[in-house]
Amino acid sequence: MEYKASNKTIIVRLARGEEVVASLVKLMDDLNINAARVSGIGATDNATVGVYDVKNQRYTKVTLTEDMEILNLSGNLSRKDGTPYVHVHVTLASLTSVYGGHLNEAVICATCEMILDVLDTTIERTYDEETGLNLFKL
Ligand code: ZN
């Protein structure tokens, strides 16, 4: 992973073999980021995405292992009990199909170009019994 900071914007490039969520956690630790908006594009050949089953309060996941473009990656960085919390959704496309969902992990097969807008605040999360999710605590 390579990155450079400019004001409150961080430009990130991931290399082949690097994983998106782990890289964002590392970036939050390295640069002490407590709140940010994330956007990106790239390519992956190994991604796990999920859709939340509200009734059963769990994610239904699928792992995709074909060459796919990351058409869109968007989400945010926050903290839960002081620990980095990455919440990112993706839209992925092969030549014949489009997939999307909550991103659990994506290993980059070519590159991933992300831009982080770091916010001058801390976004904390707290567990919500009703949904079973860790929601923004504002
Ligand atoms: Zn999600």
JSON list of C-alpha atoms and ligand atoms in Angstrom, two decimals:
[
{"chain": "A", "resi": 1, "resn": "MET", "atom": "CA", "xyz": [0.00, 0.00, 0.00]},
{"chain": "A", "resi": 2, "resn": "GLU", "atom": "CA", "xyz": [1.20, 3.48, -0.82]},
{"chain": "A", "resi": 3, "resn": "TYR", "atom": "CA", "xyz": [-0.42, 6.76, 0.21]},
{"chain": "A", "resi": 4, "resn": "LYS", "atom": "CA", "xyz": [0.19, 10.46, 0.61]},
{"chain": "A", "resi": 5, "resn": "ALA", "atom": "CA", "xyz": [-1.68, 13.06, 2.61]},
{"chain": "A", "resi": 6, "resn": "SER", "atom": "CA", "xyz": [-2.76, 16.45, 1.34]},
{"chain": "A", "resi": 7, "resn": "ASN", "atom": "CA", "xyz": [-4.68, 18.69, 3.73]},
{"chain": "A", "resi": 8, "resn": "LYS", "atom": "CA", "xyz": [-7.51, 16.44, 4.83]},
{"chain": "A", "resi": 9, "resn": "THR", "atom": "CA", "xyz": [-7.60, 14.31, 1.75]},
{"chain": "A", "resi": 10, "resn": "ILE", "atom": "CA", "xyz": [-5.64, 11.08, 1.55]},
{"chain": "A", "resi": 11, "resn": "ILE", "atom": "CA", "xyz": [-4.94, 9.47, -1.78]},
{"chain": "A", "resi": 12, "resn": "VAL", "atom": "CA", "xyz": [-4.40, 5.72, -1.56]},
{"chain": "A", "resi": 13, "resn": "ARG", "atom": "CA", "xyz": [-3.21, 3.14, -4.05]},
{"chain": "A", "resi": 14, "resn": "LEU", "atom": "CA", "xyz": [-3.32, -0.53, -3.18]},
{"chain": "A", "resi": 15, "resn": "ALA", "atom": "CA", "xyz": [-1.11, -3.02, -4.99]},
{"chain": "A", "resi": 16, "resn": "ARG", "atom": "CA", "xyz": [-1.80, -6.54, -6.19]},
{"chain": "A", "resi": 17, "resn": "GLY", "atom": "CA", "xyz": [-2.47, -8.88, -3.27]},
{"chain": "A", "resi": 18, "resn": "GLU", "atom": "CA", "xyz": [-3.40, -6.17, -0.78]},
{"chain": "A", "resi": 19, "resn": "GLU", "atom": "CA", "xyz": [-6.79, -6.40, 0.92]},
{"chain": "A", "resi": 20, "resn": "VAL", "atom": "CA", "xyz": [-9.07, -3.36, 1.07]},
{"chain": "A", "resi": 21, "resn": "VAL", "atom": "CA", "xyz": [-10.59, -3.55, 4.58]},
{"chain": "A", "resi": 22, "resn": "ALA", "atom": "CA", "xyz": [-7.32, -4.49, 6.33]},
{"chain": "A", "resi": 23, "resn": "SER", "atom": "CA", "xyz": [-5.53, -1.70, 4.48]},
{"chain": "A", "resi": 24, "resn": "LEU", "atom": "CA", "xyz": [-8.10, 0.86, 5.62]},
{"chain": "A", "resi": 25, "resn": "VAL", "atom": "CA", "xyz": [-7.77, -0.34, 9.24]},
{"chain": "A", "resi": 26, "resn": "LYS", "atom": "CA", "xyz": [-3.98, 0.01, 8.97]},
{"chain": "A", "resi": 27, "resn": "LEU", "atom": "CA", "xyz": [-4.39, 3.51, 7.54]},
{"chain": "A", "resi": 28, "resn": "MET", "atom": "CA", "xyz": [-6.69, 4.49, 10.42]},
{"chain": "A", "resi": 29, "resn": "ASP", "atom": "CA", "xyz": [-4.07, 3.26, 12.89]},
{"chain": "A", "resi": 30, "resn": "ASP", "atom": "CA", "xyz": [-1.10, 4.82, 11.06]},
{"chain": "A", "resi": 31, "resn": "LEU", "atom": "CA", "xyz": [-2.71, 8.24, 10.64]},
{"chain": "A", "resi": 32, "resn": "ASN", "atom": "CA", "xyz": [-5.02, 8.24, 13.68]},
{"chain": "A", "resi": 33, "resn": "ILE", "atom": "CA", "xyz": [-8.14, 8.72, 11.56]},
{"chain": "A", "resi": 34, "resn": "ASN", "atom": "CA", "xyz": [-11.37, 8.80, 13.59]},
{"chain": "A", "resi": 35, "resn": "ALA", "atom": "CA", "xyz": [-13.85, 9.71, 10.86]},
{"chain": "A", "resi": 36, "resn": "ALA", "atom": "CA", "xyz": [-13.65, 9.75, 7.07]},
{"chain": "A", "resi": 37, "resn": "ARG", "atom": "CA", "xyz": [-15.54, 9.28, 3.85]},
{"chain": "A", "resi": 38, "resn": "VAL", "atom": "CA", "xyz": [-14.11, 6.66, 1.48]},
{"chain": "A", "resi": 39, "resn": "SER", "atom": "CA", "xyz": [-14.56, 6.33, -2.25]},
{"chain": "A", "resi": 40, "resn": "GLY", "atom": "CA", "xyz": [-12.69, 4.19, -4.72]},
{"chain": "A", "resi": 41, "resn": "ILE", "atom": "CA", "xyz": [-12.40, 2.10, -7.86]},
{"chain": "A", "resi": 42, "resn": "GLY", "atom": "CA", "xyz": [-10.13, -0.77, -8.86]},
{"chain": "A", "resi": 43, "resn": "ALA", "atom": "CA", "xyz": [-10.07, -4.47, -9.62]},
{"chain": "A", "resi": 44, "resn": "THR", "atom": "CA", "xyz": [-10.38, -7.61, -7.52]},
{"chain": "A", "resi": 45, "resn": "ASP", "atom": "CA", "xyz": [-10.44, -11.33, -8.15]},
{"chain": "A", "resi": 46, "resn": "ASN", "atom": "CA", "xyz": [-11.38, -12.40, -4.63]},
{"chain": "A", "resi": 47, "resn": "ALA", "atom": "CA", "xyz": [-14.11, -10.54, -2.81]},
{"chain": "A", "resi": 48, "resn": "THR", "atom": "CA", "xyz": [-16.60, -11.42, -0.10]},
{"chain": "A", "resi": 49, "resn": "VAL", "atom": "CA", "xyz": [-19.75, -9.34, -0.01]},
{"chain": "A", "resi": 50, "resn": "GLY", "atom": "CA", "xyz": [-22.89, -9.67, 2.03]},
{"chain": "A", "resi": 51, "resn": "VAL", "atom": "CA", "xyz": [-26.48, -8.59, 2.35]},
{"chain": "A", "resi": 52, "resn": "TYR", "atom": "CA", "xyz": [-27.91, -8.06, 5.81]},
{"chain": "A", "resi": 53, "resn": "ASP", "atom": "CA", "xyz": [-30.78, -10.29, 6.88]},
{"chain": "A", "resi": 54, "resn": "VAL", "atom": "CA", "xyz": [-32.53, -7.97, 9.34]},
{"chain": "A", "resi": 55, "resn": "LYS", "atom": "CA", "xyz": [-34.96, -10.59, 10.63]},
{"chain": "A", "resi": 56, "resn": "ASN", "atom": "CA", "xyz": [-32.17, -13.01, 11.63]},
{"chain": "A", "resi": 57, "resn": "GLN", "atom": "CA", "xyz": [-29.68, -10.22, 12.33]},
{"chain": "A", "resi": 58, "resn": "ARG", "atom": "CA", "xyz": [-26.86, -11.69, 10.30]},
{"chain": "A", "resi": 59, "resn": "TYR", "atom": "CA", "xyz": [-25.18, -11.24, 6.94]},
{"chain": "A", "resi": 60, "resn": "THR", "atom": "CA", "xyz": [-25.71, -13.66, 4.09]},
{"chain": "A", "resi": 61, "resn": "LYS", "atom": "CA", "xyz": [-22.35, -13.69, 2.31]},
{"chain": "A", "resi": 62, "resn": "VAL", "atom": "CA", "xyz": [-20.90, -14.82, -0.98]},
{"chain": "A", "resi": 63, "resn": "THR", "atom": "CA", "xyz": [-17.25, -15.05, -2.05]},
{"chain": "A", "resi": 64, "resn": "LEU", "atom": "CA", "xyz": [-16.60, -14.18, -5.67]},
{"chain": "A", "resi": 65, "resn": "THR", "atom": "CA", "xyz": [-13.39, -15.36, -7.34]},
{"chain": "A", "resi": 66, "resn": "GLU", "atom": "CA", "xyz": [-13.41, -14.09, -10.89]},
{"chain": "A", "resi": 67, "resn": "ASP", "atom": "CA", "xyz": [-11.82, -11.05, -12.47]},
{"chain": "A", "resi": 68, "resn": "MET", "atom": "CA", "xyz": [-14.01, -8.10, -11.51]},
{"chain": "A", "resi": 69, "resn": "GLU", "atom": "CA", "xyz": [-13.87, -4.36, -11.78]},
{"chain": "A", "resi": 70, "resn": "ILE", "atom": "CA", "xyz": [-14.65, -2.45, -8.60]},
{"chain": "A", "resi": 71, "resn": "LEU", "atom": "CA", "xyz": [-17.11, -0.08, -10.23]},
{"chain": "A", "resi": 72, "resn": "ASN", "atom": "CA", "xyz": [-17.73, 1.73, -7.01]},
{"chain": "A", "resi": 73, "resn": "LEU", "atom": "CA", "xyz": [-16.49, 1.46, -3.47]},
{"chain": "A", "resi": 74, "resn": "SER", "atom": "CA", "xyz": [-18.03, 3.86, -0.99]},
{"chain": "A", "resi": 75, "resn": "GLY", "atom": "CA", "xyz": [-18.40, 4.06, 2.75]},
{"chain": "A", "resi": 76, "resn": "ASN", "atom": "CA", "xyz": [-16.97, 5.50, 5.90]},
{"chain": "A", "resi": 77, "resn": "LEU", "atom": "CA", "xyz": [-14.40, 5.05, 8.62]},
{"chain": "A", "resi": 78, "resn": "SER", "atom": "CA", "xyz": [-15.39, 5.35, 12.26]},
{"chain": "A", "resi": 79, "resn": "ARG", "atom": "CA", "xyz": [-14.58, 3.86, 15.67]},
{"chain": "A", "resi": 80, "resn": "LYS", "atom": "CA", "xyz": [-16.25, 1.29, 17.88]},
{"chain": "A", "resi": 81, "resn": "ASP", "atom": "CA", "xyz": [-14.94, 1.26, 21.46]},
{"chain": "A", "resi": 82, "resn": "GLY", "atom": "CA", "xyz": [-11.90, 3.09, 20.13]},
{"chain": "A", "resi": 83, "resn": "THR", "atom": "CA", "xyz": [-11.15, 0.42, 17.52]},
{"chain": "A", "resi": 84, "resn": "PRO", "atom": "CA", "xyz": [-11.06, 1.23, 13.78]},
{"chain": "A", "resi": 85, "resn": "TYR", "atom": "CA", "xyz": [-14.38, 0.40, 12.10]},
{"chain": "A", "resi": 86, "resn": "VAL", "atom": "CA", "xyz": [-14.54, 0.20, 8.32]},
{"chain": "A", "resi": 87, "resn": "HIS", "atom": "CA", "xyz": [-17.97, 0.25, 6.69]},
{"chain": "A", "resi": 88, "resn": "VAL", "atom": "CA", "xyz": [-17.75, -0.02, 2.92]},
{"chain": "A", "resi": 89, "resn": "HIS", "atom": "CA", "xyz": [-20.14, -1.11, 0.20]},
{"chain": "A", "resi": 90, "resn": "VAL", "atom": "CA", "xyz": [-19.09, -2.13, -3.31]},
{"chain": "A", "resi": 91, "resn": "THR", "atom": "CA", "xyz": [-20.42, -2.67, -6.78]},
{"chain": "A", "resi": 92, "resn": "LEU", "atom": "CA", "xyz": [-18.40, -5.30, -8.68]},
{"chain": "A", "resi": 93, "resn": "ALA", "atom": "CA", "xyz": [-18.65, -6.29, -12.33]},
{"chain": "A", "resi": 94, "resn": "SER", "atom": "CA", "xyz": [-17.38, -9.18, -14.42]},
{"chain": "A", "resi": 95, "resn": "LEU", "atom": "CA", "xyz": [-17.96, -9.09, -18.16]},
{"chain": "A", "resi": 96, "resn": "THR", "atom": "CA", "xyz": [-21.41, -10.63, -17.76]},
{"chain": "A", "resi": 97, "resn": "SER", "atom": "CA", "xyz": [-22.60, -9.91, -14.21]},
{"chain": "A", "resi": 98, "resn": "VAL", "atom": "CA", "xyz": [-22.81, -7.19, -11.61]},
{"chain": "A", "resi": 99, "resn": "TYR", "atom": "CA", "xyz": [-22.65, -7.89, -7.88]},
{"chain": "A", "resi": 100, "resn": "GLY", "atom": "CA", "xyz": [-22.89, -5.65, -4.90]},
{"chain": "A", "resi": 101, "resn": "GLY", "atom": "CA", "xyz": [-23.21, -5.46, -1.18]},
{"chain": "A", "resi": 102, "resn": "HIS", "atom": "CA", "xyz": [-21.54, -4.87, 2.12]},
{"chain": "A", "resi": 103, "resn": "LEU", "atom": "CA", "xyz": [-17.81, -5.48, 1.67]},
{"chain": "A", "resi": 104, "resn": "ASN", "atom": "CA", "xyz": [-16.20, -8.00, 3.99]},
{"chain": "A", "resi": 105, "resn": "GLU", "atom": "CA", "xyz": [-12.97, -8.25, 2.06]},
{"chain": "A", "resi": 106, "resn": "ALA", "atom": "CA", "xyz": [-11.55, -7.74, -1.38]},
{"chain": "A", "resi": 107, "resn": "VAL", "atom": "CA", "xyz": [-8.06, -8.74, -2.50]},
{"chain": "A", "resi": 108, "resn": "ILE", "atom": "CA", "xyz": [-6.78, -6.45, -5.21]},
{"chain": "A", "resi": 109, "resn": "CYS", "atom": "CA", "xyz": [-5.65, -8.10, -8.45]},
{"chain": "A", "resi": 110, "resn": "ALA", "atom": "CA", "xyz": [-4.55, -4.99, -10.35]},
{"chain": "A", "resi": 111, "resn": "THR", "atom": "CA", "xyz": [-4.92, -1.74, -8.43]},
{"chain": "A", "resi": 112, "resn": "CYS", "atom": "CA", "xyz": [-7.32, 0.07, -6.16]},
{"chain": "A", "resi": 113, "resn": "GLU", "atom": "CA", "xyz": [-7.48, 3.84, -6.15]},
{"chain": "A", "resi": 114, "resn": "MET", "atom": "CA", "xyz": [-9.16, 5.35, -3.12]},
{"chain": "A", "resi": 115, "resn": "ILE", "atom": "CA", "xyz": [-9.67, 8.87, -1.90]},
{"chain": "A", "resi": 116, "resn": "LEU", "atom": "CA", "xyz": [-10.36, 9.48, 1.78]},
{"chain": "A", "resi": 117, "resn": "ASP", "atom": "CA", "xyz": [-11.85, 12.70, 3.01]},
{"chain": "A", "resi": 118, "resn": "VAL", "atom": "CA", "xyz": [-10.83, 12.88, 6.65]},
{"chain": "A", "resi": 119, "resn": "LEU", "atom": "CA", "xyz": [-13.28, 14.63, 8.97]},
{"chain": "A", "resi": 120, "resn": "ASP", "atom": "CA", "xyz": [-12.30, 16.73, 12.00]},
{"chain": "A", "resi": 121, "resn": "THR", "atom": "CA", "xyz": [-14.35, 14.69, 14.40]},
{"chain": "A", "resi": 122, "resn": "THR", "atom": "CA", "xyz": [-14.73, 11.18, 15.76]},
{"chain": "A", "resi": 123, "resn": "ILE", "atom": "CA", "xyz": [-17.61, 9.01, 14.64]},
{"chain": "A", "resi": 124, "resn": "GLU", "atom": "CA", "xyz": [-18.31, 6.39, 17.28]},
{"chain": "A", "resi": 125, "resn": "ARG", "atom": "CA", "xyz": [-20.51, 3.36, 16.82]},
{"chain": "A", "resi": 126, "resn": "THR", "atom": "CA", "xyz": [-22.69, 1.56, 19.30]},
{"chain": "A", "resi": 127, "resn": "TYR", "atom": "CA", "xyz": [-24.52, -1.74, 19.12]},
{"chain": "A", "resi": 128, "resn": "ASP", "atom": "CA", "xyz": [-28.24, -1.44, 18.37]},
{"chain": "A", "resi": 129, "resn": "GLU", "atom": "CA", "xyz": [-30.38, -4.28, 19.73]},
{"chain": "A", "resi": 130, "resn": "GLU", "atom": "CA", "xyz": [-33.27, -3.64, 17.35]},
{"chain": "A", "resi": 131, "resn": "THR", "atom": "CA", "xyz": [-31.24, -4.06, 14.15]},
{"chain": "A", "resi": 132, "resn": "GLY", "atom": "CA", "xyz": [-28.31, -6.07, 15.48]},
{"chain": "A", "resi": 133, "resn": "LEU", "atom": "CA", "xyz": [-25.96, -3.58, 13.83]},
{"chain": "A", "resi": 134, "resn": "ASN", "atom": "CA", "xyz": [-23.29, -1.21, 15.10]},
{"chain": "A", "resi": 135, "resn": "LEU", "atom": "CA", "xyz": [-24.83, 2.15, 14.28]},
{"chain": "A", "resi": 136, "resn": "PHE", "atom": "CA", "xyz": [-23.49, 5.70, 14.34]},
{"chain": "A", "resi": 137, "resn": "LYS", "atom": "CA", "xyz": [-23.65, 7.19, 17.83]},
{"chain": "A", "resi": 138, "resn": "LEU", "atom": "CA", "xyz": [-24.17, 10.88, 17.05]},
{"chain": "B", "resi": 1, "resn": "ZN", "atom": "ZN", "xyz": [-22.94, -2.36, 5.22]}
]
